[in-house]
Coordinates of C-alpha atoms and ligand atoms in Angstrom, one line a residue:
M330 CA -44.3 -109.8 129.7
S331 CA -44.6 -112.1 132.6
G332 CA -41.8 -112.3 135.2
D333 CA -41.7 -116.0 135.7
L334 CA -41.7 -116.7 132.0
R335 CA -38.4 -114.9 131.7
S336 CA -36.7 -117.6 133.7
G337 CA -36.7 -121.4 133.5
R338 CA -35.4 -123.7 130.8
I339 CA -35.9 -123.2 127.1
V340 CA -34.8 -125.8 124.6
I341 CA -34.6 -125.0 120.8
V342 CA -34.4 -128.0 118.5
G343 CA -32.9 -127.0 115.1
A344 CA -29.9 -124.7 115.2
S345 CA -30.2 -122.8 112.0
L346 CA -31.8 -119.5 110.9
A347 CA -35.1 -119.8 112.9
G348 CA -33.4 -121.4 115.9
L349 CA -30.6 -118.8 116.1
R350 CA -32.9 -115.8 115.6
A351 CA -35.4 -117.1 118.2
A352 CA -32.5 -117.6 120.7
E353 CA -31.3 -114.0 120.1
A354 CA -34.9 -112.6 120.4
L355 CA -35.4 -114.5 123.7
R356 CA -32.4 -112.8 125.2
D357 CA -33.5 -109.4 123.7
E358 CA -36.9 -110.1 125.4
G359 CA -35.3 -110.4 128.7
F360 CA -35.2 -114.2 129.1
T361 CA -32.5 -114.9 131.7
G362 CA -33.0 -118.7 132.2
S363 CA -31.1 -121.5 130.6
L364 CA -31.1 -121.8 126.8
T365 CA -30.1 -125.0 124.9
L366 CA -29.8 -125.2 121.1
V367 CA -29.8 -128.7 119.7
G368 CA -28.7 -129.1 116.1
D369 CA -27.9 -132.3 114.1
E370 CA -25.5 -130.5 111.8
P371 CA -22.0 -130.1 113.2
H372 CA -21.8 -126.4 112.3
L373 CA -22.8 -123.2 113.9
P374 CA -25.8 -121.7 112.1
Y375 CA -25.2 -120.7 108.5
D376 CA -27.1 -119.0 105.7
R377 CA -28.6 -121.2 102.9
P378 CA -29.6 -118.8 100.1
P379 CA -26.0 -118.1 99.0
L380 CA -25.4 -121.9 98.6
S381 CA -27.3 -122.1 95.3
K382 CA -26.1 -118.7 94.1
Q383 CA -22.7 -117.1 95.1
V384 CA -21.2 -120.5 96.2
L385 CA -22.0 -122.3 93.0
L386 CA -20.7 -119.3 91.0
G387 CA -17.4 -119.6 92.9
R388 CA -17.8 -116.1 94.4
A389 CA -17.9 -117.3 98.0
R390 CA -16.9 -120.5 99.8
A391 CA -19.6 -122.5 101.5
E392 CA -17.7 -122.4 104.7
E393 CA -17.9 -118.5 104.7
C394 CA -21.7 -118.4 104.9
G395 CA -22.0 -118.4 108.6
L396 CA -24.9 -116.4 110.0
P397 CA -23.7 -113.3 111.8
A398 CA -24.4 -113.4 115.6
R399 CA -26.5 -110.4 116.6
R400 CA -25.6 -110.6 120.2
A401 CA -24.0 -112.8 122.9
L402 CA -26.3 -115.7 123.7
Q403 CA -25.1 -117.5 126.8
A404 CA -26.5 -120.7 125.5
R405 CA -25.5 -124.3 125.6
W406 CA -25.0 -125.7 122.1
R407 CA -25.5 -129.4 121.4
L408 CA -24.4 -129.6 117.8
G409 CA -23.9 -132.7 115.7
V410 CA -26.6 -134.6 117.6
G411 CA -30.2 -135.0 116.5
A412 CA -33.3 -134.9 118.6
V413 CA -35.1 -138.3 118.2
G414 CA -38.2 -137.7 120.2
V415 CA -40.0 -135.5 122.7
D416 CA -41.9 -136.5 125.8
T417 CA -44.4 -133.7 126.1
A418 CA -45.9 -135.0 129.4
G419 CA -42.5 -135.3 131.0
K420 CA -41.2 -132.2 129.2
R421 CA -38.0 -133.7 127.9
V422 CA -36.3 -133.8 124.5
L423 CA -34.6 -137.1 123.7
L424 CA -31.3 -137.0 121.8
A425 CA -29.8 -139.6 119.6
D426 CA -26.8 -140.1 122.0
G427 CA -29.2 -141.0 124.8
E428 CA -29.2 -137.6 126.6
Q429 CA -32.5 -136.3 127.8
V430 CA -32.8 -132.5 127.9
P431 CA -35.5 -131.2 130.2
Y432 CA -37.4 -128.1 129.3
D433 CA -40.1 -125.7 130.5
R434 CA -40.7 -124.4 127.0
L435 CA -39.7 -126.0 123.7
L436 CA -39.2 -124.4 120.3
I437 CA -39.3 -126.7 117.3
A438 CA -37.2 -125.2 114.4
T439 CA -36.1 -128.3 112.5
G440 CA -36.8 -126.9 109.0
T441 CA -36.6 -129.1 105.9
R442 CA -34.1 -131.3 104.1
A443 CA -33.6 -131.9 100.4
R444 CA -35.9 -134.5 98.9
P445 CA -33.6 -137.3 97.9
W446 CA -33.5 -139.0 94.5
P447 CA -36.0 -141.9 95.0
D448 CA -33.7 -144.7 93.9
P449 CA -31.0 -145.1 96.6
G450 CA -28.6 -147.0 94.3
E451 CA -28.8 -144.2 91.7
A452 CA -28.6 -141.5 94.3
A453 CA -25.3 -143.0 95.6
L454 CA -23.6 -142.6 92.2
D455 CA -20.6 -140.3 92.2
G456 CA -21.8 -137.2 90.5
V457 CA -25.3 -137.0 92.0
F458 CA -25.9 -134.1 94.3
T459 CA -28.6 -132.2 96.3
V460 CA -28.1 -128.6 97.6
R461 CA -29.3 -128.0 101.1
T462 CA -26.3 -128.0 103.4
V463 CA -22.9 -126.3 103.4
G464 CA -21.3 -129.7 102.6
D465 CA -23.6 -130.3 99.6
A466 CA -22.8 -126.9 98.1
S467 CA -19.1 -127.2 98.8
R468 CA -18.9 -130.6 97.1
L469 CA -21.0 -129.5 94.1
A470 CA -18.9 -126.2 93.6
E471 CA -15.8 -128.3 93.6
R472 CA -17.2 -130.6 91.0
L473 CA -18.3 -127.6 88.8
D474 CA -14.8 -126.2 89.1
A475 CA -13.5 -129.4 87.5
G476 CA -15.6 -128.5 84.4
P477 CA -18.1 -131.4 83.8
R478 CA -19.1 -132.0 80.2
R479 CA -22.9 -131.6 81.1
V480 CA -24.9 -130.9 84.2
L481 CA -28.4 -132.3 84.5
V482 CA -30.7 -130.4 86.9
I483 CA -33.7 -132.4 87.9
G484 CA -36.6 -130.0 88.9
A485 CA -37.0 -126.4 87.8
G486 CA -38.3 -124.8 90.9
F487 CA -36.4 -121.8 92.4
T488 CA -33.4 -123.9 93.6
G489 CA -33.1 -125.9 90.4
S490 CA -33.4 -122.7 88.2
E491 CA -30.7 -121.0 90.3
I492 CA -28.4 -124.0 89.9
A493 CA -29.0 -124.0 86.2
S494 CA -28.3 -120.3 86.1
A495 CA -25.0 -120.7 88.0
C496 CA -23.9 -123.5 85.6
R497 CA -24.7 -121.4 82.5
E498 CA -22.9 -118.4 84.0
R499 CA -19.8 -120.7 84.3
G500 CA -20.3 -121.7 80.7
L501 CA -21.2 -125.3 81.4
A502 CA -23.7 -127.2 79.3
V503 CA -26.9 -127.7 81.2
T504 CA -30.0 -129.8 80.8
V505 CA -33.0 -129.0 83.0
A506 CA -35.7 -131.6 83.4
E507 CA -39.1 -130.5 84.8
R508 CA -42.2 -132.6 85.3
G509 CA -44.5 -129.5 84.9
R510 CA -45.1 -127.5 81.8
A511 CA -42.6 -124.7 82.7
P512 CA -39.9 -123.7 85.2
L513 CA -41.2 -122.1 88.4
I514 CA -44.8 -123.1 87.5
G515 CA -45.3 -124.7 91.0
A516 CA -44.5 -121.5 92.8
L517 CA -45.6 -118.8 90.3
G518 CA -48.2 -120.5 88.0
G519 CA -48.3 -120.9 84.2
T520 CA -48.1 -117.2 83.0
V521 CA -44.9 -116.4 84.8
G522 CA -43.8 -120.0 84.0
A523 CA -44.1 -119.3 80.3
W524 CA -41.8 -116.3 80.7
A525 CA -39.3 -118.4 82.7
T526 CA -39.3 -120.9 79.9
K527 CA -38.2 -118.2 77.4
L528 CA -35.6 -116.9 79.9
Q529 CA -33.9 -120.3 80.3
L530 CA -33.9 -121.0 76.6
A531 CA -32.4 -117.6 75.9
H532 CA -29.6 -118.5 78.3
G533 CA -28.8 -121.7 76.4
V534 CA -30.4 -124.2 78.8
D535 CA -31.5 -127.4 77.2
L536 CA -34.9 -127.3 78.9
R537 CA -37.1 -130.3 78.8
C538 CA -40.5 -129.7 80.4
G539 CA -43.4 -132.2 80.7
V540 CA -40.9 -135.1 81.2
T541 CA -39.5 -136.9 84.2
V542 CA -36.1 -138.5 84.6
S543 CA -36.9 -142.2 84.7
A544 CA -33.3 -143.4 85.5
L545 CA -29.9 -142.2 86.3
K546 CA -27.2 -144.3 84.6
G547 CA -23.8 -145.1 85.9
E548 CA -20.6 -147.1 85.2
N549 CA -18.2 -148.2 87.9
G550 CA -20.1 -146.2 90.5
R551 CA -19.9 -142.9 88.5
L552 CA -22.9 -141.1 86.9
T553 CA -22.8 -141.3 83.1
G554 CA -26.2 -140.0 82.0
A555 CA -29.9 -140.2 82.4
E556 CA -33.0 -141.5 80.7
F557 CA -36.2 -139.6 80.4
S558 CA -39.9 -140.6 80.4
D559 CA -40.2 -139.8 76.7
G560 CA -37.5 -142.3 75.9
S561 CA -34.7 -139.8 75.2
R562 CA -31.3 -140.0 76.9
I563 CA -28.4 -137.7 77.6
D564 CA -24.9 -138.1 78.7
A565 CA -24.1 -136.1 81.9
D566 CA -21.4 -136.4 84.6
V567 CA -23.2 -134.3 87.2
A568 CA -26.8 -134.5 88.2
V569 CA -28.4 -132.1 90.8
V570 CA -31.6 -133.3 92.3
A571 CA -33.7 -130.3 93.0
L572 CA -37.1 -131.9 93.8
G573 CA -38.0 -129.6 96.7
A574 CA -37.9 -130.2 100.4
V575 CA -39.1 -132.7 103.0
R576 CA -40.1 -131.3 106.4
N577 CA -38.1 -132.7 109.3
T578 CA -40.9 -134.0 111.5
E579 CA -40.2 -137.7 111.8
W580 CA -38.6 -137.2 115.2
L581 CA -42.0 -136.0 116.4
A582 CA -43.9 -139.1 115.3
D583 CA -44.7 -140.3 118.8
S584 CA -45.0 -136.9 120.4
G585 CA -48.7 -136.5 120.2
L586 CA -48.2 -133.2 118.4
A587 CA -49.9 -132.3 115.1
A588 CA -46.7 -133.0 113.1
G589 CA -46.6 -134.8 109.7
P590 CA -45.3 -134.4 106.1
R591 CA -46.9 -131.0 105.7
G592 CA -45.2 -129.6 108.8
V593 CA -46.0 -128.9 112.5
A594 CA -49.4 -127.2 112.8
C595 CA -49.7 -124.2 115.2
D596 CA -51.9 -121.2 115.9
A597 CA -51.1 -117.7 114.7
G598 CA -49.0 -117.2 117.9
C599 CA -46.7 -120.2 117.0
R600 CA -48.1 -122.5 119.7
V601 CA -48.1 -126.0 118.5
F602 CA -51.4 -128.0 118.3
D603 CA -51.5 -131.5 119.7
M604 CA -53.1 -134.3 117.6
Y605 CA -56.5 -133.3 118.9
G606 CA -56.1 -129.7 117.8
I607 CA -55.5 -128.3 121.3
V608 CA -52.7 -125.7 121.7
S609 CA -50.2 -126.0 124.5
D610 CA -48.5 -123.1 126.2
D611 CA -45.1 -124.8 126.3
V612 CA -44.4 -126.1 122.8
F613 CA -43.8 -123.5 119.9
V614 CA -42.7 -123.8 116.3
A615 CA -41.1 -121.4 113.8
G616 CA -39.5 -121.5 110.3
D617 CA -39.8 -123.8 107.4
V618 CA -41.2 -126.7 109.5
A619 CA -44.2 -124.6 110.7
R620 CA -47.8 -124.6 109.3
F621 CA -49.7 -121.6 110.5
P622 CA -53.0 -119.9 109.8
H623 CA -52.8 -116.6 108.0
P624 CA -55.8 -114.2 108.0
L625 CA -54.8 -112.7 104.6
F626 CA -55.2 -116.1 103.1
E627 CA -58.5 -116.9 104.8
Y628 CA -56.9 -118.6 107.7
Q629 CA -55.6 -121.5 105.7
L630 CA -52.6 -123.2 107.2
I631 CA -49.6 -122.1 105.2
A632 CA -46.1 -123.5 105.2
L633 CA -43.4 -121.2 103.8
E634 CA -39.9 -122.0 102.8
H635 CA -38.8 -118.3 103.0
W636 CA -35.8 -116.8 104.8
G637 CA -37.8 -113.8 105.9
N638 CA -40.6 -115.9 107.3
A639 CA -38.1 -118.0 109.4
V640 CA -36.8 -114.8 111.0
A641 CA -40.1 -113.1 111.6
Q642 CA -41.8 -116.2 112.9
A643 CA -38.9 -116.9 115.2
E644 CA -39.2 -113.5 116.7
V645 CA -42.9 -113.8 117.3
A646 CA -42.4 -117.3 118.8
A647 CA -39.7 -116.0 121.1
H648 CA -41.9 -113.1 122.2
N649 CA -44.8 -115.4 122.9
M650 CA -42.6 -117.9 124.8
V651 CA -41.9 -115.2 127.4
S652 CA -45.3 -113.5 127.4
S653 CA -48.5 -114.3 129.0
G654 CA -51.9 -114.5 127.2
P655 CA -52.9 -110.9 126.5
H656 CA -49.4 -109.8 125.7
R657 CA -48.9 -112.4 123.0
R658 CA -48.6 -111.4 119.3
P659 CA -49.8 -113.1 116.1
H660 CA -47.4 -113.8 113.3
L661 CA -49.1 -111.8 110.5
S662 CA -46.3 -110.6 108.2
V663 CA -47.0 -110.8 104.5
P664 CA -44.9 -113.6 103.0
A665 CA -41.9 -112.4 100.9
F666 CA -39.3 -114.3 98.9
W667 CA -36.4 -113.5 96.6
S668 CA -34.3 -115.3 94.0
S669 CA -31.6 -114.3 91.6
Q670 CA -31.1 -116.2 88.4
F671 CA -30.0 -115.5 84.8
G672 CA -28.9 -112.0 85.8
L673 CA -32.4 -111.1 87.1
N674 CA -33.6 -110.2 90.6
I675 CA -37.0 -111.9 91.3
K676 CA -38.9 -110.9 94.4
S677 CA -42.4 -111.8 95.5
V678 CA -44.8 -110.7 98.2
G679 CA -48.0 -112.5 99.2
V680 CA -48.8 -116.1 98.1
P681 CA -48.9 -116.4 94.3
T682 CA -50.4 -119.8 94.5
F683 CA -53.4 -118.3 96.4
S684 CA -54.9 -116.9 93.2
D685 CA -57.2 -117.5 90.3
Q686 CA -56.0 -114.7 88.0
V687 CA -52.8 -112.8 87.2
V688 CA -52.1 -109.6 85.3
I689 CA -48.9 -108.1 84.0
A690 CA -49.3 -104.8 85.8
Q691 CA -46.0 -103.2 85.0
G692 CA -43.1 -103.5 82.5
A693 CA -42.8 -106.0 79.8
P694 CA -41.3 -109.5 79.8
E695 CA -39.1 -108.9 76.8
E696 CA -37.5 -105.9 78.5
R697 CA -36.5 -108.2 81.4
R698 CA -38.5 -106.2 83.9
L699 CA -42.1 -106.8 85.0
V700 CA -44.5 -106.9 87.8
A701 CA -47.1 -109.7 87.8
V702 CA -50.0 -109.2 90.2
Y703 CA -52.1 -112.1 91.4
G704 CA -55.7 -111.9 92.5
Y705 CA -58.1 -114.2 94.2
R706 CA -61.9 -113.6 93.8
G707 CA -61.4 -110.0 93.0
R708 CA -58.7 -109.0 95.6
V709 CA -54.9 -108.7 95.3
T710 CA -53.1 -111.6 97.0
A711 CA -49.6 -111.5 95.6
A712 CA -47.1 -109.8 93.3
V713 CA -43.9 -111.0 91.7
A714 CA -41.4 -108.4 90.5
V715 CA -38.5 -109.0 88.1
N716 CA -35.9 -106.2 88.3
R717 CA -38.6 -104.0 89.9
A718 CA -38.2 -104.7 93.6
K719 CA -38.9 -101.2 94.7
W720 CA -42.5 -101.5 93.7
L721 CA -43.2 -104.4 96.0
E722 CA -43.9 -102.2 99.0
H723 CA -46.8 -100.7 97.0
Y724 CA -48.2 -104.1 96.2
Q725 CA -47.7 -105.3 99.8
R726 CA -50.0 -102.5 100.9
L727 CA -52.6 -103.6 98.3
I728 CA -52.4 -107.2 99.7
E729 CA -52.7 -106.0 103.3
T730 CA -55.7 -103.9 102.5
A731 CA -57.4 -106.6 100.3
A732 CA -57.4 -104.0 97.5
P733 CA -59.5 -104.9 94.4
F734 CA -58.0 -107.0 91.6
P735 CA -56.9 -106.1 89.0
P736 CA -55.0 -103.1 90.6
G737 CA -55.4 -99.6 89.3
P738 CA -52.6 -97.5 87.9
G739 CA -49.8 -96.8 90.4
A740 CA -46.6 -96.7 88.4
A741 CA -45.3 -94.8 85.4
D742 CA -44.8 -98.1 83.5
F743 CA -48.3 -99.4 84.4
V744 CA -49.6 -101.5 81.5
D745 CA -52.9 -99.9 80.6
G746 CA -55.5 -102.4 79.3
S747 CA -53.5 -105.5 80.3
E748 CA -56.1 -108.2 80.7
P749 CA -56.1 -110.6 83.7
V750 CA -55.7 -114.2 82.7
P751 CA -56.0 -117.4 84.7
S752 CA -53.0 -117.7 87.0
D753 CA -52.8 -121.4 86.3
V754 CA -51.4 -122.4 89.7
P755 CA -51.2 -126.1 90.8
D756 CA -53.9 -127.5 93.1
P757 CA -52.7 -126.4 96.5
R758 CA -54.1 -129.6 98.1
V759 CA -51.6 -131.8 96.2
L760 CA -48.3 -132.3 97.9
S761 CA -45.9 -131.1 95.3
H762 CA -42.2 -130.6 95.0
G763 CA -42.4 -127.4 93.1
P764 CA -43.6 -124.5 95.3
T765 CA -41.8 -122.9 98.2
V766 CA -45.3 -122.1 99.6
A767 CA -47.9 -124.7 100.4
L768 CA -51.4 -123.8 101.4
T769 CA -52.5 -126.8 103.3
G770 CA -56.0 -126.1 104.4
H771 CA -59.3 -126.2 102.6
L772 CA -59.9 -123.8 99.7
P773 CA -62.7 -121.4 100.7
D774 CA -64.8 -122.7 97.8
R775 CA -64.5 -126.2 99.1
R776 CA -65.9 -125.8 102.6
L777 CA -67.3 -129.0 103.8
T778 CA -69.8 -127.6 106.3
L779 CA -73.3 -127.4 104.9
L780 CA -76.0 -125.7 106.9
R781 CA -79.3 -127.5 106.1
P782 CA -82.4 -126.1 107.8
G783 CA -83.9 -129.0 109.9
G784 CA -81.0 -131.3 108.6
Ligands
LIG1158 C1 -30.1 -123.7 98.4 C2 -31.1 -122.8 99.1 C3 -31.4 -121.6 98.6 C4 -32.3 -120.8 99.2 N1 -32.6 -119.5 98.7 C5 -33.5 -118.7 99.3 C6 -33.8 -117.4 98.8 O1 -33.2 -117.0 97.8 N2 -34.8 -116.7 99.4 C7 -35.5 -117.1 100.4 O2 -36.4 -116.4 101.0 N3 -35.2 -118.4 101.0 C8 -34.3 -119.2 100.4 N4 -34.0 -120.4 100.9 C9 -34.8 -120.9 102.1 C10 -34.2 -120.5 103.4 O3 -32.9 -120.8 103.5 C11 -35.0 -121.2 104.5 O4 -36.3 -120.6 104.5 C12 -34.4 -121.1 105.9 O5 -33.2 -121.8 105.9 C13 -35.3 -121.7 106.9 O6 -34.7 -121.7 108.2 P1 -35.1 -122.8 109.3 O7 -34.3 -122.5 110.5 O8 -36.6 -122.8 109.5 O9 -34.8 -124.2 108.7 P2 -33.5 -124.9 108.2 O10 -32.5 -123.8 107.7 O11 -33.9 -126.0 107.4 O12 -32.8 -125.4 109.6 C14 -33.3 -126.5 110.3 C15 -32.1 -127.1 111.1 O13 -32.6 -128.1 112.0 C16 -31.8 -129.3 111.8 N5 -32.5 -130.4 112.3 C17 -33.5 -131.1 111.5 N6 -34.0 -132.2 112.2 C18 -33.3 -132.1 113.5 C19 -33.4 -132.9 114.6 N7 -34.3 -134.0 114.7 N8 -32.6 -132.6 115.7 C20 -31.8 -131.6 115.6 N9 -31.6 -130.8 114.5 C21 -32.4 -131.0 113.5 C22 -31.4 -129.2 110.4 O14 -30.3 -130.1 110.1 C23 -31.1 -127.8 110.2 O15 -29.8 -127.5 110.6 C24 -33.1 -121.2 100.4 C25 -32.8 -122.5 100.8 C26 -31.8 -123.3 100.2 C27 -31.6 -124.7 100.8

């Protein structure tokens, strides 16, 4: 750690999970200078995962989901005002109310927002919701309490599936519309997607895959139903748009930083690249908005929408913001994600979309417990456990050590003779609304550099 780096002015833009954890880690690391957190939401940091689970089930109120403070921060909070730009030469963050906040080091932690329904008129109908913020979840929970006749969920990624699950648990009629062939296919591929299809059908979801919603219909400003691309229609008084997330990078458009729809690109130490690919020592990034190279995934830049990644990356960014060159750390933790839906606990380690094959290594889908292990070119790259979370540590070790795929026997319920099949994951180069992980570099087999003797 370097003495002068422990003083000065640090500004964090984005006052949510990554921003808060970075601020706490900065103080833990001995940073004694001035700390400013800028957040465009009016609230102190809160936790998002319960919003699509306990809150929609009516088991917790959205307002009770505040993130616990781990320590006193002695920070200046600028809440309810967005950053609209950054002057990297003058080292100032520009706020929407005209204030300019000077910094010595800046952390970008502006995360993502819900992708809105593309037709603004339809999106404005009473009864159309997204779920990203405390206000979103609170309004939707209230509407579900009122007992709508049918809820339409548009998109069957993790969030859409959790919302559908909460509605079914409340006994509400639910239609789920998914453009892909199966729920969760964007994040977990076709094999696990086929299992998720059965799961939703068994829980009484009216599941419509391979279709899109072509229009939301309304009368007197209220949602009345929807039309699908196959010509069918339904009546619904609530529609939840769960089309994935958009990265909050527009405010960086004129910053000269490598920021765009795929996120803010950085090195493994969370230092942001400028548009020429040069890293700076004073601008860092962490959380959902970051794209970073990961050695386990062949140094492709990955962007994760994972709670655990936001925390781990924030801690590495904070450490590196107060450390000089040789003392800096890379952000190397193996990605991990969890979801609960339809009474099941789903957890993953690694990057399932970074795969060409998958094998059911443990358990059996019909018994509501399984471990699917993913491989890429003969090594283990991910595992997804359903009601089998205790095994993930084992598979994480296999991922970290690039163990051969398919994996050998490890557990009592190992499925002997289970044959790997294609993992059937979407092309990672295509911007998609499904996955919570996006690999945004070149695939290794698509390297563009050709070495031609004498060429
Ligand atoms: C409904 C829901 C359920 C989830 N469930 C799970 C789960 O089960 N498991 C899991 O691993 N992950 C889950 N996640 C993902 C997890 O919550 C995120 O990974 C985490 O919130 C990322 O934290 P972050 O701080 O990087 O970004 P965010 O939480 O998105 O916070 C970014 C903050 O920056 C603010 N901001 C944006 N632009 C500006 C600006 N220009 N100026 C100032 N402030 C700005 C935003 O308003 C926001 O407050 C879920 C997310 C949602 C929405």
